[in-house]
Amino acid sequence: MTLIDWLAARTGRERMLLGVLAGVLLPMALIFGLLLPLAERRAQAEQALRAEEKLNIWVAAQAAEAARLAPGQAAPADVPEPIGLSALEQGLKRAKLWPYVKRLEAQAQGGVALDFEEVEFTDLMNWLAASHPGWGYGFDSFRIEPRDQPAMVKVSLVLIDAE
């Protein structure tokens, strides 16, 4: 039995009811089953894009700063002594970043390794901007990776004596 035979066996009222149901249910199924999930994924992607754009702007600013302070330029005459692990720890505690520290350890030749598994980007950058000028360290390596949550990053950095 084909669909046409089956529909022909229905009364006019049944066929009209089936037409109305098909006219309402099919668009609703399309909206709830396909379009709404796509809209949600698009909103999440746009939010992630905005976070990445902010990160790219910050990285570009840091690259410009690094180019301005490129090797070969005269170093400041009054480079302070490195502040040490305990002072770094105290600074992280004052900035309320200590709970996010995954690793803080001394490296060879007076360097320091510092890792955050997940920390808010702006809080970390504010701490770095406030600490960096007088702490006596330079950056040997700096790695930052975005996390699943907006504005959260994974950070790994190695500091060396600024001498």
GROMACS .gro file of C-alpha atoms in nm:
model
  163
    1MET     CA    1   0.000   0.000   0.000
    2THR     CA    2   0.145   0.338  -0.104
    3LEU     CA    3   0.107   0.669   0.070
    4ILE     CA    4  -0.147   0.787  -0.186
    5ASP     CA    5  -0.362   0.475  -0.137
    6TRP     CA    6  -0.340   0.518   0.237
    7LEU     CA    7  -0.440   0.886   0.217
    8ALA     CA    8  -0.725   0.803  -0.024
    9ALA     CA    9  -0.867   0.564   0.236
   10ARG     CA   10  -0.884   0.852   0.493
   11THR     CA   11  -1.176   1.083   0.528
   12GLY     CA   12  -1.148   1.448   0.425
   13ARG     CA   13  -1.132   1.555   0.787
   14GLU     CA   14  -0.846   1.307   0.861
   15ARG     CA   15  -0.652   1.423   0.554
   16MET     CA   16  -0.690   1.787   0.660
   17LEU     CA   17  -0.574   1.705   1.013
   18LEU     CA   18  -0.270   1.520   0.874
   19GLY     CA   19  -0.193   1.819   0.647
   20VAL     CA   20  -0.212   2.062   0.939
   21LEU     CA   21   0.005   1.839   1.156
   22ALA     CA   22   0.262   1.804   0.878
   23GLY     CA   23   0.251   2.180   0.818
   24VAL     CA   24   0.314   2.252   1.187
   25LEU     CA   25   0.528   1.962   1.304
   26LEU     CA   26   0.778   1.957   1.020
   27PRO     CA   27   0.876   2.325   1.055
   28MET     CA   28   0.890   2.291   1.435
   29ALA     CA   29   1.113   1.986   1.406
   30LEU     CA   30   1.338   2.176   1.165
   31ILE     CA   31   1.359   2.474   1.399
   32PHE     CA   32   1.421   2.282   1.720
   33GLY     CA   33   1.626   2.003   1.572
   34LEU     CA   34   1.853   2.196   1.339
   35LEU     CA   35   1.834   2.574   1.350
   36LEU     CA   36   1.845   2.640   1.727
   37PRO     CA   37   2.151   2.419   1.788
   38LEU     CA   38   2.325   2.590   1.494
   39ALA     CA   39   2.244   2.932   1.638
   40GLU     CA   40   2.384   2.830   1.978
   41ARG     CA   41   2.706   2.699   1.823
   42ARG     CA   42   2.741   3.019   1.622
   43ALA     CA   43   2.702   3.232   1.937
   44GLN     CA   44   2.968   3.023   2.113
   45ALA     CA   45   3.201   3.055   1.812
   46GLU     CA   46   3.153   3.432   1.801
   47GLN     CA   47   3.230   3.457   2.172
   48ALA     CA   48   3.546   3.249   2.125
   49LEU     CA   49   3.644   3.469   1.829
   50ARG     CA   50   3.610   3.783   2.041
   51ALA     CA   51   3.831   3.628   2.308
   52GLU     CA   52   4.091   3.532   2.047
   53GLU     CA   53   4.083   3.881   1.899
   54LYS     CA   54   4.151   4.030   2.242
   55LEU     CA   55   4.439   3.788   2.287
   56ASN     CA   56   4.580   3.878   1.945
   57ILE     CA   57   4.563   4.249   2.025
   58TRP     CA   58   4.752   4.190   2.350
   59VAL     CA   59   5.014   3.975   2.175
   60ALA     CA   60   5.063   4.242   1.907
   61ALA     CA   61   5.111   4.505   2.177
   62GLN     CA   62   5.365   4.285   2.352
   63ALA     CA   63   5.547   4.224   2.022
   64ALA     CA   64   5.564   4.599   1.964
   65GLU     CA   65   5.700   4.644   2.315
   66ALA     CA   66   5.958   4.370   2.257
   67ALA     CA   67   6.063   4.529   1.927
   68ARG     CA   68   6.106   4.859   2.105
   69LEU     CA   69   6.325   4.693   2.366
   70ALA     CA   70   6.512   4.475   2.115
   71PRO     CA   71   6.856   4.334   2.196
   72GLY     CA   72   7.133   4.572   2.113
   73GLN     CA   73   6.973   4.865   2.286
   74ALA     CA   74   7.138   4.988   2.599
   75ALA     CA   75   7.004   4.817   2.909
   76PRO     CA   76   6.894   5.031   3.199
   77ALA     CA   77   7.183   5.101   3.434
   78ASP     CA   78   6.986   5.023   3.749
   79VAL     CA   79   6.862   4.668   3.686
   80PRO     CA   80   6.736   4.545   4.022
   81GLU     CA   81   6.835   4.215   4.174
   82PRO     CA   82   6.588   3.931   4.114
   83ILE     CA   83   6.329   3.925   4.389
   84GLY     CA   84   6.329   3.547   4.447
   85LEU     CA   85   6.063   3.281   4.480
   86SER     CA   86   5.914   3.399   4.808
   87ALA     CA   87   5.865   3.754   4.680
   88LEU     CA   88   5.705   3.619   4.361
   89GLU     CA   89   5.478   3.403   4.575
   90GLN     CA   90   5.379   3.702   4.789
   91GLY     CA   91   5.307   3.909   4.478
   92LEU     CA   92   5.089   3.630   4.339
   93LYS     CA   93   4.903   3.609   4.670
   94ARG     CA   94   4.845   3.986   4.675
   95ALA     CA   95   4.709   3.966   4.320
   96LYS     CA   96   4.489   3.669   4.428
   97LEU     CA   97   4.654   3.447   4.165
   98TRP     CA   98   4.823   3.203   4.403
   99PRO     CA   99   4.538   2.945   4.398
  100TYR     CA  100   4.582   2.916   4.020
  101VAL     CA  101   4.958   2.847   4.028
  102LYS     CA  102   5.038   2.497   3.912
  103ARG     CA  103   5.417   2.525   3.942
  104LEU     CA  104   5.662   2.779   4.086
  105GLU     CA  105   6.017   2.653   4.103
  106ALA     CA  106   6.373   2.771   4.077
  107GLN     CA  107   6.565   2.696   3.758
  108ALA     CA  108   6.936   2.679   3.683
  109GLN     CA  109   7.133   3.007   3.686
  110GLY     CA  110   6.874   3.181   3.904
  111GLY     CA  111   6.576   3.144   3.672
  112VAL     CA  112   6.219   3.073   3.774
  113ALA     CA  113   5.954   2.852   3.610
  114LEU     CA  114   5.593   2.951   3.664
  115ASP     CA  115   5.288   2.764   3.531
  116PHE     CA  116   4.916   2.832   3.557
  117GLU     CA  117   4.675   2.558   3.446
  118GLU     CA  118   4.381   2.797   3.418
  119VAL     CA  119   4.385   3.166   3.509
  120GLU     CA  120   4.192   3.472   3.395
  121PHE     CA  121   4.390   3.648   3.124
  122THR     CA  122   4.338   4.006   3.242
  123ASP     CA  123   4.424   3.925   3.606
  124LEU     CA  124   4.751   3.763   3.500
  125MET     CA  125   4.844   4.047   3.263
  126ASN     CA  126   4.768   4.307   3.530
  127TRP     CA  127   4.998   4.123   3.771
  128LEU     CA  128   5.273   4.097   3.508
  129ALA     CA  129   5.244   4.464   3.416
  130ALA     CA  130   5.260   4.569   3.781
  131SER     CA  131   5.546   4.332   3.872
  132HIS     CA  132   5.771   4.332   3.567
  133PRO     CA  133   5.945   4.671   3.579
  134GLY     CA  134   6.116   4.619   3.913
  135TRP     CA  135   6.145   4.249   3.971
  136GLY     CA  136   6.487   4.187   3.815
  137TYR     CA  137   6.377   3.915   3.574
  138GLY     CA  138   6.342   3.896   3.201
  139PHE     CA  139   6.137   3.650   3.000
  140ASP     CA  140   6.319   3.346   2.868
  141SER     CA  141   5.999   3.186   2.740
  142PHE     CA  142   5.632   3.270   2.756
  143ARG     CA  143   5.355   3.039   2.633
  144ILE     CA  144   4.988   3.117   2.654
  145GLU     CA  145   4.703   2.894   2.537
  146PRO     CA  146   4.330   2.967   2.545
  147ARG     CA  147   4.106   2.742   2.755
  148ASP     CA  148   3.745   2.637   2.695
  149GLN     CA  149   3.604   2.913   2.913
  150PRO     CA  150   3.616   3.269   2.776
  151ALA     CA  151   3.898   3.487   2.912
  152MET     CA  152   4.069   3.186   3.073
  153VAL     CA  153   4.419   3.083   2.962
  154LYS     CA  154   4.688   2.828   3.039
  155VAL     CA  155   5.023   2.998   3.091
  156SER     CA  156   5.377   2.872   3.116
  157LEU     CA  157   5.668   3.112   3.156
  158VAL     CA  158   6.034   3.090   3.241
  159LEU     CA  159   6.204   3.395   3.391
  160ILE     CA  160   6.579   3.457   3.389
  161ASP     CA  161   6.795   3.712   3.564
  162ALA     CA  162   6.774   4.044   3.383
  163GLU     CA  163   7.152   4.102   3.403
   0.00000   0.00000   0.00000
